[in-house]
CSV table of N, CA and C in Angstrom, one decimal:
chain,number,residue,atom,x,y,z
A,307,UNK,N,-44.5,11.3,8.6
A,307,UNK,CA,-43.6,12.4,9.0
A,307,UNK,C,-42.1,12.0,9.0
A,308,UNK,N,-41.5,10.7,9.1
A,308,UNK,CA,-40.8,10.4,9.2
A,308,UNK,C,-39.6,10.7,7.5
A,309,UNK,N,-40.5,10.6,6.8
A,309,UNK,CA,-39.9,10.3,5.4
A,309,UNK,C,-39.2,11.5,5.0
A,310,UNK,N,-40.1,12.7,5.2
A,310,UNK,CA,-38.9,14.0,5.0
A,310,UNK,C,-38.1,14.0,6.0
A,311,UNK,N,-37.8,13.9,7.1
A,311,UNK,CA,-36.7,13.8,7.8
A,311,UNK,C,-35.8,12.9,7.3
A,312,UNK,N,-35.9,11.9,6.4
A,312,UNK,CA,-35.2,10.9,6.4
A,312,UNK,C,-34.1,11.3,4.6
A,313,UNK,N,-35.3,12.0,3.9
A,313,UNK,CA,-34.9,12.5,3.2
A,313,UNK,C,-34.0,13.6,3.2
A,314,UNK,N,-34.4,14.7,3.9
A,314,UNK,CA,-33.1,15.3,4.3
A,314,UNK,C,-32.0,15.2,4.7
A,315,UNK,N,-31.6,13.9,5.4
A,315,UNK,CA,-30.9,13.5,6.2
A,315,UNK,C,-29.9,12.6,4.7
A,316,UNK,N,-30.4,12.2,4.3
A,316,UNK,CA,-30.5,11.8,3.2
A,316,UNK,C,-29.4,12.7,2.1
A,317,UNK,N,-30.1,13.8,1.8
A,317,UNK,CA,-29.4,15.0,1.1
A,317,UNK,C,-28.5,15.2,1.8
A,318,UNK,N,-28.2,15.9,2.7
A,318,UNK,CA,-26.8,16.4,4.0
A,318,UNK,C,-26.2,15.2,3.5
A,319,UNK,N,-26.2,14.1,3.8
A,319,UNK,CA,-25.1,13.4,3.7
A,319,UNK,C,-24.6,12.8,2.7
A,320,UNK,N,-25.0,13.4,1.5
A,320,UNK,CA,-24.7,13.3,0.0
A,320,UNK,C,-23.7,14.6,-0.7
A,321,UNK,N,-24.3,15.5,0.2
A,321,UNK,CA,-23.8,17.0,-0.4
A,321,UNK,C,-22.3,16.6,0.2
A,322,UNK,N,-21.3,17.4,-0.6
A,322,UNK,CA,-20.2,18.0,-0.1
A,322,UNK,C,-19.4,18.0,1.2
A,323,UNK,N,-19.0,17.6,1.7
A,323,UNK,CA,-18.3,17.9,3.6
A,323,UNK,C,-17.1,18.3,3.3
A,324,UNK,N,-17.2,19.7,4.0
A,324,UNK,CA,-15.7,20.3,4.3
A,324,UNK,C,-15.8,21.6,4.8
A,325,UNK,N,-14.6,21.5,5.6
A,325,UNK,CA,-14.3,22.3,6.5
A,325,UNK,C,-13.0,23.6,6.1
A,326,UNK,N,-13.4,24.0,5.1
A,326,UNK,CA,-12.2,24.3,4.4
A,326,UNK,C,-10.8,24.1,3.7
A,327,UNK,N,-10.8,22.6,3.8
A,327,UNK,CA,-9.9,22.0,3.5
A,327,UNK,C,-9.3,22.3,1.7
A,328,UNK,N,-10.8,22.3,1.3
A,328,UNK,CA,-10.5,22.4,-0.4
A,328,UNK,C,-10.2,23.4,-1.1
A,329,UNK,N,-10.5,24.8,0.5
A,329,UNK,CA,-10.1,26.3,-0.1
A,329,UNK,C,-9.0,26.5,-0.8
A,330,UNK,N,-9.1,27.3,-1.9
A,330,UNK,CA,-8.2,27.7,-2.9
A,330,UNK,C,-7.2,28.5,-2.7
A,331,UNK,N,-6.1,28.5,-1.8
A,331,UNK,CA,-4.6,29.4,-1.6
A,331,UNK,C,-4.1,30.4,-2.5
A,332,UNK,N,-4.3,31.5,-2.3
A,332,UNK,CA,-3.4,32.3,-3.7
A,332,UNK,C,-1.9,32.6,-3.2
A,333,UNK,N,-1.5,32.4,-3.9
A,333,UNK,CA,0.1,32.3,-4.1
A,333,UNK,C,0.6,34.0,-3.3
A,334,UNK,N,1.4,34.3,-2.5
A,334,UNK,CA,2.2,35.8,-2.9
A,334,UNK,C,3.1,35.7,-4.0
A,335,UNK,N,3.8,37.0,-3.2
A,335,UNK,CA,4.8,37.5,-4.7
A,335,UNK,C,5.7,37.4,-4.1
A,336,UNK,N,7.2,37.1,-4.3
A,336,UNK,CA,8.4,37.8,-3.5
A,336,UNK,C,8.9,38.7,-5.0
A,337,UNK,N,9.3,39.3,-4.9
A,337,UNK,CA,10.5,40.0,-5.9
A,337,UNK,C,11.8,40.4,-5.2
A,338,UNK,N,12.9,40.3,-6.0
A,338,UNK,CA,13.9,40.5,-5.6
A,338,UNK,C,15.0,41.0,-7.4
A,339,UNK,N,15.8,42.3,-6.6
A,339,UNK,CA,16.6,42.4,-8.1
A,339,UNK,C,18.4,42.7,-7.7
A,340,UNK,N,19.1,42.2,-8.6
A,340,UNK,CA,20.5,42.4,-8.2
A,340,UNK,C,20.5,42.7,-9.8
A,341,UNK,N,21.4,44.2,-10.0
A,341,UNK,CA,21.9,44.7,-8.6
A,341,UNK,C,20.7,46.0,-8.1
A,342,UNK,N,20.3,46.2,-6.4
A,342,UNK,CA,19.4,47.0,-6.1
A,342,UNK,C,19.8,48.5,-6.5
A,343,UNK,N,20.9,48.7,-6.4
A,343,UNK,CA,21.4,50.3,-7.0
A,343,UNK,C,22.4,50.3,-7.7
A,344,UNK,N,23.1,50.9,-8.4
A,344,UNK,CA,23.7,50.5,-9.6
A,344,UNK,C,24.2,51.9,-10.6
A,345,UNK,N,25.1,51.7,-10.7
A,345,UNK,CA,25.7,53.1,-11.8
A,345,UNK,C,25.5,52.7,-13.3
A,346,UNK,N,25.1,53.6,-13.7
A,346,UNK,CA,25.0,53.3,-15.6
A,346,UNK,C,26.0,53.5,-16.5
A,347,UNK,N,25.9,52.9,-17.6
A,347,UNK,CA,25.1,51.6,-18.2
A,347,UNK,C,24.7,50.5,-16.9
A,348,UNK,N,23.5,49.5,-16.5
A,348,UNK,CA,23.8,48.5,-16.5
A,348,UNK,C,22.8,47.5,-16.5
A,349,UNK,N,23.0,46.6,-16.5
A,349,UNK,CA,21.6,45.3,-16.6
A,349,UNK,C,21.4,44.5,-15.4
A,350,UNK,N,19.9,45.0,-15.0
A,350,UNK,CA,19.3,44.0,-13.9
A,350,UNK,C,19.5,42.7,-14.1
A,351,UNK,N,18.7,42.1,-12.5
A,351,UNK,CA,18.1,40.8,-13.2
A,351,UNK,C,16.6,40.5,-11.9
A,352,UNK,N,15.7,40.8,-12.6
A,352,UNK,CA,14.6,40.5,-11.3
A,352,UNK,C,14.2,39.1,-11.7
A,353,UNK,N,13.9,38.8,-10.3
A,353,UNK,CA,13.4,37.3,-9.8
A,353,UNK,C,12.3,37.5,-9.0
A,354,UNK,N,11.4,37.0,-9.8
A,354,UNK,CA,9.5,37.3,-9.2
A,354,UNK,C,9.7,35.7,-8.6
A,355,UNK,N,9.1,35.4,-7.5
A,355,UNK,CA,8.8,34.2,-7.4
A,355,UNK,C,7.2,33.8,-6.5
A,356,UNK,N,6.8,33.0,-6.8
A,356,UNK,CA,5.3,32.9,-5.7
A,356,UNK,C,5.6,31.8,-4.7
A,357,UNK,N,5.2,32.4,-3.4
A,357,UNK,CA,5.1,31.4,-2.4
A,357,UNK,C,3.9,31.7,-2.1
A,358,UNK,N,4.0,30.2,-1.3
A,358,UNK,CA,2.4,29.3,-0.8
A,358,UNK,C,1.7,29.3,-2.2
A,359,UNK,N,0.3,28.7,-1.9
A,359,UNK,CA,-0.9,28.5,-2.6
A,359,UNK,C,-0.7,27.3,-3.2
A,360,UNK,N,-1.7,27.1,-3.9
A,360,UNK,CA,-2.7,25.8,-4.2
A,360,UNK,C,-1.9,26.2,-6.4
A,361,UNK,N,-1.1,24.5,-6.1
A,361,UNK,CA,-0.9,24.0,-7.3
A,361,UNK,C,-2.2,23.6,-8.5
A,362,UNK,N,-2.8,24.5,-9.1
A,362,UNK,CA,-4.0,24.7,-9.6
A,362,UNK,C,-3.9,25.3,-11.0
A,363,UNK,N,-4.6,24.7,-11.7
A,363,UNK,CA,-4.4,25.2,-13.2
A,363,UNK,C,-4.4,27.1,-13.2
A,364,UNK,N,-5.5,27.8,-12.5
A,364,UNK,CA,-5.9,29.3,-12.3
A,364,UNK,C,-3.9,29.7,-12.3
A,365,UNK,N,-2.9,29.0,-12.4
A,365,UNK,CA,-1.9,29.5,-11.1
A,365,UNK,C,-0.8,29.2,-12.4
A,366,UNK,N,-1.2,28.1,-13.0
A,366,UNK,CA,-0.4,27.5,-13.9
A,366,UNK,C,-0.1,27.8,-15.6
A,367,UNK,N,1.4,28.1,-15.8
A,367,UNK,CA,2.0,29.0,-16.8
A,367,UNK,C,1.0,30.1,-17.3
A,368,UNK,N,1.6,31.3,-16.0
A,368,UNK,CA,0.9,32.1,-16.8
A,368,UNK,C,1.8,33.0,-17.6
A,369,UNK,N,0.9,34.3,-17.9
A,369,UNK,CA,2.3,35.4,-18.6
A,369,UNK,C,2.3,36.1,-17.9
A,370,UNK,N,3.5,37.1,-17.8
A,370,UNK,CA,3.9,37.4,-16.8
A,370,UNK,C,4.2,38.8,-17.8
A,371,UNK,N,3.7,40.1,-17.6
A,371,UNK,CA,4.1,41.6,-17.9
A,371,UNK,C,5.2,42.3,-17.3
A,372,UNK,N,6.4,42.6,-17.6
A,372,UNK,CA,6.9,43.2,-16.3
A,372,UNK,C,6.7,44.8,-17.3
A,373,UNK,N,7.1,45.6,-16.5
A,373,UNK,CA,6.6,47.0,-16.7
A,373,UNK,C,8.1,47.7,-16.2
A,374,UNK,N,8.9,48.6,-17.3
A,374,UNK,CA,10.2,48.9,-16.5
A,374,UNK,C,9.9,50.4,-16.3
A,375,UNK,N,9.4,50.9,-16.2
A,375,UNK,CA,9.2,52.4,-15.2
A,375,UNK,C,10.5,53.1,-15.9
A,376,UNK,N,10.6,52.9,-17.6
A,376,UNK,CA,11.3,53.6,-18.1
A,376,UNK,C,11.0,54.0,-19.5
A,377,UNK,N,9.7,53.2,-19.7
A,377,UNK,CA,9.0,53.5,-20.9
A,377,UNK,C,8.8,52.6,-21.9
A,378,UNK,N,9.5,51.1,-20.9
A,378,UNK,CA,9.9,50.0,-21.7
A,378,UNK,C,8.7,48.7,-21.1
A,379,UNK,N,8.2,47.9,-22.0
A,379,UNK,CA,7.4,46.8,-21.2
A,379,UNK,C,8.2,45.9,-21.9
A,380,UNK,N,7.9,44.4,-21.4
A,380,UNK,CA,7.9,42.8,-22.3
A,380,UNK,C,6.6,41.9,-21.5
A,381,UNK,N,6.8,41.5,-22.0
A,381,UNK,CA,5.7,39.8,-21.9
A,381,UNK,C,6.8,38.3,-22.2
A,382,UNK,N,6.5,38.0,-21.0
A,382,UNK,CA,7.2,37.2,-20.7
A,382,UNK,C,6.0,35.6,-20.8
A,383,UNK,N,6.1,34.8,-22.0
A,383,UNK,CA,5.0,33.4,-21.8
A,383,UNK,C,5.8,32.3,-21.9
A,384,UNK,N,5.4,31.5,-21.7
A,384,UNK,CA,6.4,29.9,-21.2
A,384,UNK,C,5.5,28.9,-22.2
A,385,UNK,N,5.7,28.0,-22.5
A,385,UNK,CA,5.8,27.1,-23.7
A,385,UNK,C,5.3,26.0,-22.3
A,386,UNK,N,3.9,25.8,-22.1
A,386,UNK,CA,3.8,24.7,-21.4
A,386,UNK,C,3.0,23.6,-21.7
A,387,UNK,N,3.1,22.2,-21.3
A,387,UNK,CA,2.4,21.0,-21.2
A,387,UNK,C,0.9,21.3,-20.6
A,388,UNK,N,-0.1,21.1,-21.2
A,388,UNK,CA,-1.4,21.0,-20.6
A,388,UNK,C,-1.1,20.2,-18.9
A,389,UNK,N,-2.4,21.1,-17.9
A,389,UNK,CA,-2.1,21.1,-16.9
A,389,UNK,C,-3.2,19.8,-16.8
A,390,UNK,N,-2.3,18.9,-15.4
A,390,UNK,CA,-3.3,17.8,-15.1
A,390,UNK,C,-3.3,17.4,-13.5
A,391,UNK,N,-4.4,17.9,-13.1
A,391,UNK,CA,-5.4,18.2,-11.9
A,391,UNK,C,-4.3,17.1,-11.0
A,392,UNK,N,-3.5,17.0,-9.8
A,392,UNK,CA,-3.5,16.3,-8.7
A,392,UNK,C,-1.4,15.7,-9.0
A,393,UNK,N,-1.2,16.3,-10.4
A,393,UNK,CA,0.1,15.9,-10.7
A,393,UNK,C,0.9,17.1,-11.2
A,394,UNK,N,0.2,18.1,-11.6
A,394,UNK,CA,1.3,19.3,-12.1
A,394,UNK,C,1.6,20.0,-11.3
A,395,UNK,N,2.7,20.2,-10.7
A,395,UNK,CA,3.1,21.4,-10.3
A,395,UNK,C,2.9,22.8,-10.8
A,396,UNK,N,2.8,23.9,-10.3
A,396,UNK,CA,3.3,25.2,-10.9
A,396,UNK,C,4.4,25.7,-10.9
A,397,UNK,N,4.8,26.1,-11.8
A,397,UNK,CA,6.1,26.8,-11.7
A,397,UNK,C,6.3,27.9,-10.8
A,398,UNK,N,7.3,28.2,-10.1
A,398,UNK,CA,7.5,29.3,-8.8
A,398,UNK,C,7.8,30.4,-9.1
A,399,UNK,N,9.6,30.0,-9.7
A,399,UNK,CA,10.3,31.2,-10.3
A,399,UNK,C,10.5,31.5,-11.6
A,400,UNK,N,10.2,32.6,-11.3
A,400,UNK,CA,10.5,33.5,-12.8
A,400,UNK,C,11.6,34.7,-13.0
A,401,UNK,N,12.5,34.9,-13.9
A,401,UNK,CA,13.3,35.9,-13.7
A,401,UNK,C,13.0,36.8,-15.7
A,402,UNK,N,13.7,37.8,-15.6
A,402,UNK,CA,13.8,38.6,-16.7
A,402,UNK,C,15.2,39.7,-16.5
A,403,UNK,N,16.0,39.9,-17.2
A,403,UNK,CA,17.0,40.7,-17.3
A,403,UNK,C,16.4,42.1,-18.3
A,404,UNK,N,16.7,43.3,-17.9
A,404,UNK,CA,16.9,44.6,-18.5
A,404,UNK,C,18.2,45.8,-18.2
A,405,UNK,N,18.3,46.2,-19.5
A,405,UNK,CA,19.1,47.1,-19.6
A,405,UNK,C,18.8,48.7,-19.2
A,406,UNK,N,18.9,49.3,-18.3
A,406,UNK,CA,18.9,50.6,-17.9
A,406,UNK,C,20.5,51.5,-18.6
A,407,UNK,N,20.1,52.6,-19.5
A,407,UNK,CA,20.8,53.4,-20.0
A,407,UNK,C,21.1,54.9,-19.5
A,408,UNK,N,20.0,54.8,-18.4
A,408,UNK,CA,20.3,56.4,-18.1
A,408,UNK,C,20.0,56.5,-16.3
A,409,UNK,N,20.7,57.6,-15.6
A,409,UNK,CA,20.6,57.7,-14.2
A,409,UNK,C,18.7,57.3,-13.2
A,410,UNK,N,18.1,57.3,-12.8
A,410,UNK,CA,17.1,57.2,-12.1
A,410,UNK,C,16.2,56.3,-11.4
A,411,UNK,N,15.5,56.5,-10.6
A,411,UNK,CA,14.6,55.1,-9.7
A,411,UNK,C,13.2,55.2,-10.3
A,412,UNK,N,13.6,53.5,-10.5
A,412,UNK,CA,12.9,52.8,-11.4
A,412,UNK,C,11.9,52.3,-10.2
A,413,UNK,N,10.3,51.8,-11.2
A,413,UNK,CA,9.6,50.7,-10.0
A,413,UNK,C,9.6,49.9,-11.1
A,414,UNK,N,10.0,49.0,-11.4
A,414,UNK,CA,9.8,47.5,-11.6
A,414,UNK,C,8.3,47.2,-11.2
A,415,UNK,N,7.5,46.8,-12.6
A,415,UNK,CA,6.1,46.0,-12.1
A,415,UNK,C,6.2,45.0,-12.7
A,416,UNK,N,6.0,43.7,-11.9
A,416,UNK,CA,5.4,42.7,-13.0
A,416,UNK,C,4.2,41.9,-13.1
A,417,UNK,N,3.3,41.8,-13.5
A,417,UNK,CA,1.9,41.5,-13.6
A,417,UNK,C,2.1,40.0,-14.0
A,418,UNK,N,1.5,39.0,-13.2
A,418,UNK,CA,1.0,37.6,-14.0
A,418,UNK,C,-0.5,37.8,-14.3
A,419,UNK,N,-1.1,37.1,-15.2
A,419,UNK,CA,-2.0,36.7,-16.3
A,419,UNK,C,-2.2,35.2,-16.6
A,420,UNK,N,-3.4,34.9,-16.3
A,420,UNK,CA,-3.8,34.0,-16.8
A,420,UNK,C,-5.5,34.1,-17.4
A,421,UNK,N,-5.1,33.9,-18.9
A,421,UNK,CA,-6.5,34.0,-19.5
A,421,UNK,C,-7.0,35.1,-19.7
A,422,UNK,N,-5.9,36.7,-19.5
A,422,UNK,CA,-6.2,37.4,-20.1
A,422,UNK,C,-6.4,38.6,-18.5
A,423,UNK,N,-6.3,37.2,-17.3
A,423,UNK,CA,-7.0,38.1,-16.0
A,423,UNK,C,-5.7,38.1,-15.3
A,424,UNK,N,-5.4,39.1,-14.6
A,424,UNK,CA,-4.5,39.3,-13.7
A,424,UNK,C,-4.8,38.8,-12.2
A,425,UNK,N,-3.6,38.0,-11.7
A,425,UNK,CA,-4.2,37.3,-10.9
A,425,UNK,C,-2.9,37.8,-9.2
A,426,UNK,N,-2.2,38.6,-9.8
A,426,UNK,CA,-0.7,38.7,-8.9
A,426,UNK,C,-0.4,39.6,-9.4
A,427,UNK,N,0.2,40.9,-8.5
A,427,UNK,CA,1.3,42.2,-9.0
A,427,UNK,C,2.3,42.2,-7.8
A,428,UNK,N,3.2,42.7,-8.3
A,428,UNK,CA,4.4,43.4,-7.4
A,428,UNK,C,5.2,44.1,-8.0
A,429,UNK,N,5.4,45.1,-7.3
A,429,UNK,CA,6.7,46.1,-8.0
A,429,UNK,C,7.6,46.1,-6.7
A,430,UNK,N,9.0,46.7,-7.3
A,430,UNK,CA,10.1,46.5,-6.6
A,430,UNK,C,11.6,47.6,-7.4
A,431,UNK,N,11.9,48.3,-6.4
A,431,UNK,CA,12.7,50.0,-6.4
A,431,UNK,C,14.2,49.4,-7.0
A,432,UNK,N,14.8,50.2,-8.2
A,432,UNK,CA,15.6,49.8,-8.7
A,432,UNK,C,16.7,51.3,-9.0
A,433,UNK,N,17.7,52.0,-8.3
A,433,UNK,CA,18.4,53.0,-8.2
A,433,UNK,C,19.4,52.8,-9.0
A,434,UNK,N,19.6,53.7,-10.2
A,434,UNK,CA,20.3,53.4,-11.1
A,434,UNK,C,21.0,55.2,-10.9
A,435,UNK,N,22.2,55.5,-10.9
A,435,UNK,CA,22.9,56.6,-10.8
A,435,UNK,C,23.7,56.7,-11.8
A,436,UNK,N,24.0,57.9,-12.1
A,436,UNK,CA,24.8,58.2,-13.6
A,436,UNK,C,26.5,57.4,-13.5
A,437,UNK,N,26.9,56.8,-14.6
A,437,UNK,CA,28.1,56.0,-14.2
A,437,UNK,C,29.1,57.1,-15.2
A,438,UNK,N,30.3,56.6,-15.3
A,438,UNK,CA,31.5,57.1,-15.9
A,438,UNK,C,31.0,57.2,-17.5
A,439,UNK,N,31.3,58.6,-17.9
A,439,UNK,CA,31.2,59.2,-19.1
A,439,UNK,C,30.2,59.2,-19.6
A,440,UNK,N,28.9,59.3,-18.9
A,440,UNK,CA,27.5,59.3,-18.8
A,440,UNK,C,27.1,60.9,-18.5
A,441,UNK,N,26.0,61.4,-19.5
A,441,UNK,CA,25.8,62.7,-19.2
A,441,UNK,C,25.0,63.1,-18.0
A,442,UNK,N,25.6,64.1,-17.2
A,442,UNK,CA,25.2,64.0,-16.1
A,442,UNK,C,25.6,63.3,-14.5
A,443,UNK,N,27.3,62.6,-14.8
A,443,UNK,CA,27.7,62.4,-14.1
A,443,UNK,C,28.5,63.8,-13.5
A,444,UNK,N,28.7,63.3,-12.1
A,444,UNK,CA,29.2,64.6,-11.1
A,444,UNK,C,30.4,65.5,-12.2
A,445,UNK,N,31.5,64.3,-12.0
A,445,UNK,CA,32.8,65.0,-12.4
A,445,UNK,C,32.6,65.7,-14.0
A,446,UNK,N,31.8,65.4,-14.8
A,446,UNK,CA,31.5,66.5,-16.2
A,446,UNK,C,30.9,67.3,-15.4
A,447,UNK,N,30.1,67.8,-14.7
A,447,UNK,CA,30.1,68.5,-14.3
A,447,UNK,C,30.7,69.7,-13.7
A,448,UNK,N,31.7,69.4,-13.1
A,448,UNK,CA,32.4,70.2,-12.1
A,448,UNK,C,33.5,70.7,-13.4
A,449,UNK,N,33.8,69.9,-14.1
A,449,UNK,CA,34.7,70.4,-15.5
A,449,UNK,C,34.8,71.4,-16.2
């Protein structure tokens, strides 16, 4: 009787121990864009960045979609070094510049991707109002 208890005891203390230590962190998003409102013509500049999480290949160079809520997308991919388990960092920040041509609030989306899976979104409100000799500005109007 002794021997399967011993064996068990045996297994347990072979398997795995942890207390969640090894759990996998997903990153957030922050976004941020200067300038947040703005008269036209003019060119953003958004800065996606991820805090917290686990420096983890799932996490590492991905692509990044931004979506301009004006009919415009890009793909944004990074030229990286194969990732190696316990010494690569992930990259944090990411930024992208666009040109807005005409008056209206934008949402900015930008999706990361890795491997095809989306793993992070965030969108973020961009007020663009008609500037000088722009159709649609006040004073042609009143003219």
């Amino acid at each position: 009787m002794k021997t399967p208890l011993v064996a068990a005891l045996a297994v347990g203390l072979a398997a795995p121990f942890s207390f969640g230590a090894d759990k996998v962190k997903k990153p957030t998003l922050d976004m941020r864009v200067t300038p947040r409102m703005a008269f036209s013509p003019v060119n953003i500049l958004v800065i996606a960045e991820l805090k917290g999480g686990n420096d983890i290949e799932e996490y590492y160079c991905p692509e990044i979609e931004w979506d301009w809520d004006d009919g415009g997308k890009s793909v944004q991919e990074s030229d990286c070094d194969p990732f190696q388990d316990g010494t690569t960092a992930i990259e944090r920040r990411f930024s992208e510049e666009h040109h807005y041509g005409r008056a209206g609030v934008y949402n900015v989306k930008a999706t990361f991707r890795k491997a095809g899976k989306s793993f992070l979104a965030g969108t973020i409100r961009v007020s663009v109002r008609a500037g000088a000799g722009v159709p649609g500005n006040i004073r042609e109007q009143e003219q």
